[in-house]
PDB file of C-alpha atoms in Angstrom:
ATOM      1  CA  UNK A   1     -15.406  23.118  52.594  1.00 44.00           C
ATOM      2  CA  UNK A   2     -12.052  24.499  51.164  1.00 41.00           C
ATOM      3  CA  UNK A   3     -12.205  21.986  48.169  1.00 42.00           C
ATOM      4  CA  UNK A   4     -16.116  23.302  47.415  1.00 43.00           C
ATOM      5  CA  UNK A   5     -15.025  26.607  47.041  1.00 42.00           C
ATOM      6  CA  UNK A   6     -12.005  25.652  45.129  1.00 39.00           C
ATOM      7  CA  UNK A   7     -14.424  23.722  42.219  1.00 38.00           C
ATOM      8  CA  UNK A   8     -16.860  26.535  42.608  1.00 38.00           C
ATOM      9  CA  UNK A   9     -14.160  28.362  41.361  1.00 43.00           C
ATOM     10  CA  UNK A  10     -13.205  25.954  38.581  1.00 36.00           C
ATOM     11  CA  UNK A  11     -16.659  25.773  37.461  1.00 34.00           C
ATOM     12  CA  UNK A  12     -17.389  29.715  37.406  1.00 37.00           C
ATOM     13  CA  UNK A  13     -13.984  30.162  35.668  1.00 38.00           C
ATOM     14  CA  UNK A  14     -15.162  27.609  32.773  1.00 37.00           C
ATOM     15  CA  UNK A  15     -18.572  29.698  32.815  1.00 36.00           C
ATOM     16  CA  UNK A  16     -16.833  33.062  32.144  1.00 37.00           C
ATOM     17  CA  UNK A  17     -14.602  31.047  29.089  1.00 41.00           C
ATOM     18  CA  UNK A  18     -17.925  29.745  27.498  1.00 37.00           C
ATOM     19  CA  UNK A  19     -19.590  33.080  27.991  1.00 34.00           C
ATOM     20  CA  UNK A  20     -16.534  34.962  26.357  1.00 42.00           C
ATOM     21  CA  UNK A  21     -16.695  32.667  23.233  1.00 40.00           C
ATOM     22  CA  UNK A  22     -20.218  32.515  23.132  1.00 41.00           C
ATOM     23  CA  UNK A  23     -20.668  36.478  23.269  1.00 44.00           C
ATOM     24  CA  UNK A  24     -24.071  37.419  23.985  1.00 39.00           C
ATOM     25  CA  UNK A  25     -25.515  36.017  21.193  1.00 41.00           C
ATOM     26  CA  UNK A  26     -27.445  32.238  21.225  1.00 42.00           C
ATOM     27  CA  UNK A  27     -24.966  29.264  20.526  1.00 44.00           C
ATOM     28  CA  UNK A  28     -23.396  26.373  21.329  1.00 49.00           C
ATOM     29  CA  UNK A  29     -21.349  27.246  24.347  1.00 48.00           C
ATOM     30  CA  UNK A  30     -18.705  23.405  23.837  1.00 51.00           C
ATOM     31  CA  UNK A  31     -18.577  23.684  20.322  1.00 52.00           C
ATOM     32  CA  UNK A  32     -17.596  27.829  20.420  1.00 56.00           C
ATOM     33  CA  UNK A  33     -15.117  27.212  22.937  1.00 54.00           C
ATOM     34  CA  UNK A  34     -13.818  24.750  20.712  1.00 58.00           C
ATOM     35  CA  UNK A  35     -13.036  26.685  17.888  1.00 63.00           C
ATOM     36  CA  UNK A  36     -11.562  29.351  19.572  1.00 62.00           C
ATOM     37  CA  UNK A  37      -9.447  27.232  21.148  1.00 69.00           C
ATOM     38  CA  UNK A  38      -8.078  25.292  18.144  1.00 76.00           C
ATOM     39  CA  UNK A  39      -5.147  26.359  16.489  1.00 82.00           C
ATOM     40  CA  UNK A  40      -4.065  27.085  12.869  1.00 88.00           C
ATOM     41  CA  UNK A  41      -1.741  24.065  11.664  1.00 91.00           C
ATOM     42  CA  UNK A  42      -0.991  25.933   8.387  1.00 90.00           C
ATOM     43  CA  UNK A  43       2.259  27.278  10.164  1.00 87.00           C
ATOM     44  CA  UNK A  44       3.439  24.048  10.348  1.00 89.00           C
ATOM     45  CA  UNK A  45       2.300  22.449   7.161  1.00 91.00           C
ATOM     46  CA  UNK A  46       5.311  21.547   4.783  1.00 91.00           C
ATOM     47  CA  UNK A  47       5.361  22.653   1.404  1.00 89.00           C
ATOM     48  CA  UNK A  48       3.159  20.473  -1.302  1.00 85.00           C
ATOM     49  CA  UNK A  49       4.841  18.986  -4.498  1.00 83.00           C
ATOM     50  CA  UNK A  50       2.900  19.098  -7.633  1.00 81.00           C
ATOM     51  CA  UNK A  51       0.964  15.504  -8.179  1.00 76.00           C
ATOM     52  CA  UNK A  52       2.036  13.386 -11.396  1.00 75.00           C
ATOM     53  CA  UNK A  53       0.545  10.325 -12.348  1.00 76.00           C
ATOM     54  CA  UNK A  54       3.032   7.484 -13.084  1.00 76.00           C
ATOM     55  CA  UNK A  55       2.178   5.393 -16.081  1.00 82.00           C
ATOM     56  CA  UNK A  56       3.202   1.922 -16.042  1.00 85.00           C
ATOM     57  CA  UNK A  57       4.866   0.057 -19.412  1.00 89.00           C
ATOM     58  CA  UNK A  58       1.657  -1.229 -20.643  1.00 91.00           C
ATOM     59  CA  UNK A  59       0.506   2.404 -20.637  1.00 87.00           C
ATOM     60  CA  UNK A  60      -2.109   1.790 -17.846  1.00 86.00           C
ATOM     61  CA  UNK A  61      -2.169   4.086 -15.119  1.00 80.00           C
ATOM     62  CA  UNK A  62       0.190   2.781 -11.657  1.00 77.00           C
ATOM     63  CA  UNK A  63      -2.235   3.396  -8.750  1.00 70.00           C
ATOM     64  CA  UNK A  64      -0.189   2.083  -6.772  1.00 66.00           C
ATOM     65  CA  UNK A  65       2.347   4.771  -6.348  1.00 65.00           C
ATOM     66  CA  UNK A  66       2.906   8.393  -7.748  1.00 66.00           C
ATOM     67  CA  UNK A  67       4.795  11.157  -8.249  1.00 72.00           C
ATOM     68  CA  UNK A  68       4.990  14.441  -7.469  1.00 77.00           C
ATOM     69  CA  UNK A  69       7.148  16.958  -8.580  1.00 83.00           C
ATOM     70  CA  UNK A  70       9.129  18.613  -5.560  1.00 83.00           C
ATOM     71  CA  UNK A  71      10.991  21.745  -6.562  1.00 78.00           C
ATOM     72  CA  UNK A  72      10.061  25.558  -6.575  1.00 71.00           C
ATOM     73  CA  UNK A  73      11.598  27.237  -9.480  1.00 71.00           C
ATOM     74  CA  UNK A  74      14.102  24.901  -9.811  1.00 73.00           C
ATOM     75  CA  UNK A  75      15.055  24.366  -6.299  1.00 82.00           C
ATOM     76  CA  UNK A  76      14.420  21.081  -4.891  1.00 85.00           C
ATOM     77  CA  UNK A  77      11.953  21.538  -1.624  1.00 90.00           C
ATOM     78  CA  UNK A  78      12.311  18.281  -0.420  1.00 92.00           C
ATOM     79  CA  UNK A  79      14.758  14.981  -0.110  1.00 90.00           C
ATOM     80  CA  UNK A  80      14.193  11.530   1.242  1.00 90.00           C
ATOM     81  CA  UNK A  81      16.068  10.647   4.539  1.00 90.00           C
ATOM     82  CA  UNK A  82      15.251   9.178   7.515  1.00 90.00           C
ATOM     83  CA  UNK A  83      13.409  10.639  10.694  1.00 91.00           C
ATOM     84  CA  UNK A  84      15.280  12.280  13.481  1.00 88.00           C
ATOM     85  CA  UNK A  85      13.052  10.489  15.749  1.00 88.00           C
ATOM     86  CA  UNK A  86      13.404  11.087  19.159  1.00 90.00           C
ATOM     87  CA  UNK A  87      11.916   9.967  23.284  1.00 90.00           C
ATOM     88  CA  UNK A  88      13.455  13.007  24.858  1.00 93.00           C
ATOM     89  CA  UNK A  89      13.500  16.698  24.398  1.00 93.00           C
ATOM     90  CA  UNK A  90      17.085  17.645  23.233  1.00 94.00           C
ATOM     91  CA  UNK A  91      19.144  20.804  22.139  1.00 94.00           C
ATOM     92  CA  UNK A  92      19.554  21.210  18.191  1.00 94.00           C
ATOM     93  CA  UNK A  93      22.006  23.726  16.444  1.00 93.00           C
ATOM     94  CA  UNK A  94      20.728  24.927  13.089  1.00 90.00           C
ATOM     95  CA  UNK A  95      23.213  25.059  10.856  1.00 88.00           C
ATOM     96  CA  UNK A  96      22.444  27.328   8.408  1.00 87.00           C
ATOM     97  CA  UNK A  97      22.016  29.774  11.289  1.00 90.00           C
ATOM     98  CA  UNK A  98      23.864  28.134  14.299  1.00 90.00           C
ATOM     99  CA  UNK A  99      20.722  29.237  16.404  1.00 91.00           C
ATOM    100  CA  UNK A 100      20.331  26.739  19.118  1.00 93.00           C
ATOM    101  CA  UNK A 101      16.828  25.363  19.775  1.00 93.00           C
ATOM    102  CA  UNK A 102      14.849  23.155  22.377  1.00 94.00           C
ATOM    103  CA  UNK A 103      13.088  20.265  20.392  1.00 95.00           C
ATOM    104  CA  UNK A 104      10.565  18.227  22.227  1.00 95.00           C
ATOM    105  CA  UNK A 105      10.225  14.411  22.189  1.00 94.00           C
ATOM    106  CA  UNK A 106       8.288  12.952  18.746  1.00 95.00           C
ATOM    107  CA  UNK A 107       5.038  12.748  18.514  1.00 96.00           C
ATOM    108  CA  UNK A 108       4.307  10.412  15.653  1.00 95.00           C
ATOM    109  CA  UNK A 109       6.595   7.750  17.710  1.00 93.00           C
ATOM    110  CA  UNK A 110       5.899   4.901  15.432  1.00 92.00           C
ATOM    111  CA  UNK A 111       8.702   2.498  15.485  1.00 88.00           C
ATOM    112  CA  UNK A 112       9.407   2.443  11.490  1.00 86.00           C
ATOM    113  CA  UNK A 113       9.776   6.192  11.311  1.00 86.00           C
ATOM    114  CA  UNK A 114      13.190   5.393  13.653  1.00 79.00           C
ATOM    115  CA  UNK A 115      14.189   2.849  11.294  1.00 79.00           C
ATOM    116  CA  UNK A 116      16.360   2.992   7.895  1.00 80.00           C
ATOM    117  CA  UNK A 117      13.354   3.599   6.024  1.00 86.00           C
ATOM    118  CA  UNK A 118      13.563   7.034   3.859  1.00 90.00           C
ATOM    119  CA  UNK A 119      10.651   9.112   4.047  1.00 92.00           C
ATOM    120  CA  UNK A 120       9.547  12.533   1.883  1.00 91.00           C
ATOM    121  CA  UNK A 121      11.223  15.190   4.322  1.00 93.00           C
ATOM    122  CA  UNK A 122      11.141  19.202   3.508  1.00 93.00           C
ATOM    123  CA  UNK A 123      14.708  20.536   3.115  1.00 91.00           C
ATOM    124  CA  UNK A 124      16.078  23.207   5.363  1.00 90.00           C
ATOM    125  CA  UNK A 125      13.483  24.026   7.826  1.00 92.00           C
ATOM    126  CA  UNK A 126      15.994  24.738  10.658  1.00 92.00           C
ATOM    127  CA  UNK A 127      14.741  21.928  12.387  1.00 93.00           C
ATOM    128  CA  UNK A 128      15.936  18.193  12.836  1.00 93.00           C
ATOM    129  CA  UNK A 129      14.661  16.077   9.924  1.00 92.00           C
ATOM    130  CA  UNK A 130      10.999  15.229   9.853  1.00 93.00           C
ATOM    131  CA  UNK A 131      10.111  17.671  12.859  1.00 95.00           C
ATOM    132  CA  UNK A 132       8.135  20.261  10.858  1.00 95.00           C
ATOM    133  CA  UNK A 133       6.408  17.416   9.572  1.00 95.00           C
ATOM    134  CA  UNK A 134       5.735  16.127  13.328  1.00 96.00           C
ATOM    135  CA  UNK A 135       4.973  19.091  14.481  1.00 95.00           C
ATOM    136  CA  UNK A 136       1.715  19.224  11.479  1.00 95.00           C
ATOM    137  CA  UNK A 137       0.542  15.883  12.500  1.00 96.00           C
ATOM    138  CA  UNK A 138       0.484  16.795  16.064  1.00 95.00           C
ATOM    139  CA  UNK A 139      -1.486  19.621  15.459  1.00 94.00           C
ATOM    140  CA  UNK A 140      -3.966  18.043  13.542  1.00 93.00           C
ATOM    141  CA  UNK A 141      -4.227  15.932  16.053  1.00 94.00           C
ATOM    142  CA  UNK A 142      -4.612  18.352  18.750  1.00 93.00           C
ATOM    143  CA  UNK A 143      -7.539  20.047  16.900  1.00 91.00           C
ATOM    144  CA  UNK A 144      -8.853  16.753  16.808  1.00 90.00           C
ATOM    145  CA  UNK A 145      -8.668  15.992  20.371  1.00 89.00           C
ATOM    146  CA  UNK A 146     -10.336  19.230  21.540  1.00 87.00           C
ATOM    147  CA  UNK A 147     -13.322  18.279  19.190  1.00 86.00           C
ATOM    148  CA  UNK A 148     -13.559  14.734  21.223  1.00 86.00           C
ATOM    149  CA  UNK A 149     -13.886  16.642  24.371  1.00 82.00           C
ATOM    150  CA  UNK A 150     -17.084  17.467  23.400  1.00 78.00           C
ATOM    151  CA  UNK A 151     -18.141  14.548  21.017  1.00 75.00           C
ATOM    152  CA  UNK A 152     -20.803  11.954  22.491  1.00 71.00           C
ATOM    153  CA  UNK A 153     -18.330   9.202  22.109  1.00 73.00           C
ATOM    154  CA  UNK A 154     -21.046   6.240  24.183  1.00 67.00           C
ATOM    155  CA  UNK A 155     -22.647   7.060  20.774  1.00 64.00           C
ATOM    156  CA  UNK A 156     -20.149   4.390  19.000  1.00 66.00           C
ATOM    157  CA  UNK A 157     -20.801   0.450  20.046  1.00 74.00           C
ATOM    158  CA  UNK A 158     -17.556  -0.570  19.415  1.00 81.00           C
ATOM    159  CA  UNK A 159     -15.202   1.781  20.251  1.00 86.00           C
ATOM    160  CA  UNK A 160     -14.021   4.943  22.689  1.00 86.00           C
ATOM    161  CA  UNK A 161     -12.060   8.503  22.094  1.00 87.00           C
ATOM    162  CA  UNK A 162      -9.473   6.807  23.028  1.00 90.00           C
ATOM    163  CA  UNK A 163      -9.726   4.306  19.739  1.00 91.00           C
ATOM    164  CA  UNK A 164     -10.543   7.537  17.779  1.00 91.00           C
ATOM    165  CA  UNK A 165      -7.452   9.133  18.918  1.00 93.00           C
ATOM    166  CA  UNK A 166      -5.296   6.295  18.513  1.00 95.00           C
ATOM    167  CA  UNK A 167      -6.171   5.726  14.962  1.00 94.00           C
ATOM    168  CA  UNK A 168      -6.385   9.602  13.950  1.00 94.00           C
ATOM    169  CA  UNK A 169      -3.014   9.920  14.921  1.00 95.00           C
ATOM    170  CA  UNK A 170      -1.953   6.869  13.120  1.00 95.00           C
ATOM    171  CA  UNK A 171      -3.888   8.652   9.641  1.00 93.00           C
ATOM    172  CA  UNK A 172      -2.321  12.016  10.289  1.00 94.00           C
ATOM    173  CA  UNK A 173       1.291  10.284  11.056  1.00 95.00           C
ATOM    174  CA  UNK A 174       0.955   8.319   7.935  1.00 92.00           C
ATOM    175  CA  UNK A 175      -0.471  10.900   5.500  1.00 90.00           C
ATOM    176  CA  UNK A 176       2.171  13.686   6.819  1.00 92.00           C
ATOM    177  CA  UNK A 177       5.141  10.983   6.668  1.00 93.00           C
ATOM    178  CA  UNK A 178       5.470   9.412   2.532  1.00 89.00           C
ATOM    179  CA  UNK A 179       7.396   7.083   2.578  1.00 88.00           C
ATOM    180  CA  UNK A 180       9.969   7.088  -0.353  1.00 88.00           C
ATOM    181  CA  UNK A 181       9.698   4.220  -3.099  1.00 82.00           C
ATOM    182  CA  UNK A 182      13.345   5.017  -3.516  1.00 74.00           C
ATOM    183  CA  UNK A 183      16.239   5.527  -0.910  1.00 70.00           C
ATOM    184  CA  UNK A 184      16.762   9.124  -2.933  1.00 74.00           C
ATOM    185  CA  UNK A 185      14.161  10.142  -5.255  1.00 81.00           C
ATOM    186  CA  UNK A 186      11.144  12.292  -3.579  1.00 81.00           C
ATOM    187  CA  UNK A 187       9.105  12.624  -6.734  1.00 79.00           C
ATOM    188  CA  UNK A 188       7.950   8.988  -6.030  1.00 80.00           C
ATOM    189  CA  UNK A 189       6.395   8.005  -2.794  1.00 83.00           C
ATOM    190  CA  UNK A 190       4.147   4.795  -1.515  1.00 82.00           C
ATOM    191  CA  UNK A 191       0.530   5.316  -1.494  1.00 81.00           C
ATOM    192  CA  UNK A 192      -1.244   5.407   1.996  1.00 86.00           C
ATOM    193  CA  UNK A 193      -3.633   2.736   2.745  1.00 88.00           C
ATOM    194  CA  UNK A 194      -7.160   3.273   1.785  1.00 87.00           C
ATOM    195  CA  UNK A 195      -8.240   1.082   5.068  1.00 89.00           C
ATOM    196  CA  UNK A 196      -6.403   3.987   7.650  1.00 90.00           C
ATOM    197  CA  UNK A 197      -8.541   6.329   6.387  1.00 90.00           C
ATOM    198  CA  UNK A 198     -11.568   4.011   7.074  1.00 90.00           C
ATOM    199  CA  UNK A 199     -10.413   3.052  10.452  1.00 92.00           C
ATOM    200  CA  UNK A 200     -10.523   6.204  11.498  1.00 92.00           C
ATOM    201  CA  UNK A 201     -14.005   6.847   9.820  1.00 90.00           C
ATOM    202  CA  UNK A 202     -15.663   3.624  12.139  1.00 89.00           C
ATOM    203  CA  UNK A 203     -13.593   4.833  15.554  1.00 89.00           C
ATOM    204  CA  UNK A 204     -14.676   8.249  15.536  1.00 89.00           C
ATOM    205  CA  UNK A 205     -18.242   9.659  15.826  1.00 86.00           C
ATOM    206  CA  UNK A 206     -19.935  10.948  12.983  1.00 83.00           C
ATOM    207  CA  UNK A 207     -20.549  14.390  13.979  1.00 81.00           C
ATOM    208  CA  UNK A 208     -16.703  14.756  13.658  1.00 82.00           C
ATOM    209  CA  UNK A 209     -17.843  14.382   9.743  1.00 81.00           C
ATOM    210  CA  UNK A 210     -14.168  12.669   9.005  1.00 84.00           C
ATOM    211  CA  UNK A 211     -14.422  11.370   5.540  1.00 83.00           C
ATOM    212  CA  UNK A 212     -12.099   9.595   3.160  1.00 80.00           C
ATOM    213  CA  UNK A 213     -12.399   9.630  -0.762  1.00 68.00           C
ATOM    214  CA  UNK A 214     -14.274   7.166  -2.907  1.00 61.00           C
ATOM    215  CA  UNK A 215     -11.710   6.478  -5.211  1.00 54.00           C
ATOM    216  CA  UNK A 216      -9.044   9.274  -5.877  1.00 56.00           C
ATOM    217  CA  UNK A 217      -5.902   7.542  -6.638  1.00 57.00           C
ATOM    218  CA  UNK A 218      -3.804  10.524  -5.499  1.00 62.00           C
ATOM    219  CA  UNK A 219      -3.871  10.133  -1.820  1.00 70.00           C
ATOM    220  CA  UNK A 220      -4.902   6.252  -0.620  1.00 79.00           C
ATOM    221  CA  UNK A 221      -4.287   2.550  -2.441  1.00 76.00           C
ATOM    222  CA  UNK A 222      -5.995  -0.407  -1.661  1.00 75.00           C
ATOM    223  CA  UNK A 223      -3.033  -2.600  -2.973  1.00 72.00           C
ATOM    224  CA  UNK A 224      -1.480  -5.178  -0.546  1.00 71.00           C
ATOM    225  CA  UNK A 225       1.845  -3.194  -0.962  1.00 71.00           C
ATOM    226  CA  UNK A 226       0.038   0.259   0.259  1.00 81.00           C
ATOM    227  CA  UNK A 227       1.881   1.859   3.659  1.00 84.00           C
ATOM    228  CA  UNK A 228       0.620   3.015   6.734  1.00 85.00           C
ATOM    229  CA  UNK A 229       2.646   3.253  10.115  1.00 87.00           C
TER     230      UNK A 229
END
């Protein structure tokens, strides 16, 4: 009888968060609490460098790579280094500042971003290298994940949120990390693969209305040398 009253209490609770969302006027109760719920990533979205198309010698356009110009009136934004990835939380010591500051574990915990690869990091964040970065894709991600919980996911044949998540957060790591075409230049970056956009477009249901572009050459390559974590 005690655990009745206890889910009772769960399920008027969830009634009284709906109802607050909702208001009083008519509307989708899931989807409302959804968006009220979801947070703004643009706090942790690095800075963007200016695109640049990269010719190749035969004066045809390189669609395989491109480059951007990182610097804000005159000072560079951004340098390629590798990933302070990490399994644990830790302590880190800014230090421009010398503030000390609890980091938590990685989130995009893909195996190359711990290797000697260099990837396109944002300079002096007063954070450990690549976690303002990891902190954008998680959010995304997060979003993302409160939109499954109310998605019909028996809807896809093939596939379950779980797929969807899994391969959304291998498009958000991938898209947030560039990786760097050269150990110190991060004007010039390797293109993501055109097929981790479209994985992500058959895992996930359609009323998530994820789409990928037809052919802009500025974000996704369909060249065997493309990247994607």
């Amino acid at each position: 009888m005690v655990q009745g009253k206890r889910q009772s209490g769960v399920v008027f609770l969830w009634a009284v968060v709906l109802l607050s969302a909702c208001g009083l006027a008519t509307c989708n109760p899931s989807v409302s609490l959804v968006t009220t719920l979801q947070q703004d990533c643009t706090a942790y979205q690095p800075l963007q460098c200016v695109f640049k198309a990269v010719t190749k010698p035969d004066g045809e356009t390189d669609f395989n790579t491109y480059e951007e110009i990182c610097n804000t009136e005159g000072n560079v934004t951004h340098e390629c280094a590798r990933v302070d990835l990490s399994s644990t939380a830790y302590s880190y010591t800014d230090p421009a500042t010398g503030a000390v500051k609890q980091i938590e574990p990685s989130f995009c915990d893909y195996p190359d971003l711990g290797s000697s690869r260099s990837y396109r990091l944002q300079r002096n964040t007063g954070l450990p290298r690549g976690k303002l970065e990891d902190r954008y894709a998680k959010c995304l991600v997060d979003n993302l994940n409160l939109k499954l919980m109310v998605s019909n996911c028996r809807d896809l044949k093939l596939w379950t949120c779980d797929d969807c998540y899994a391969s959304y957060k291998r498009w958000a790591c991938s898209t947030v990390f560039k990786r760097c075409e050269e150990a110190t230049d991060p004007n010039v970056v390797s293109l993501t693969c055109r097929d981790t956009c479209f994985d992500t477009v058959r895992k996930c249901p359609a009323n998530l209305e994820f789409a990928c572009p037809g052919s802009d050459p500025r974000d996704y390559s369909d060249a065997g040398d493309c990247y994607t974590l």
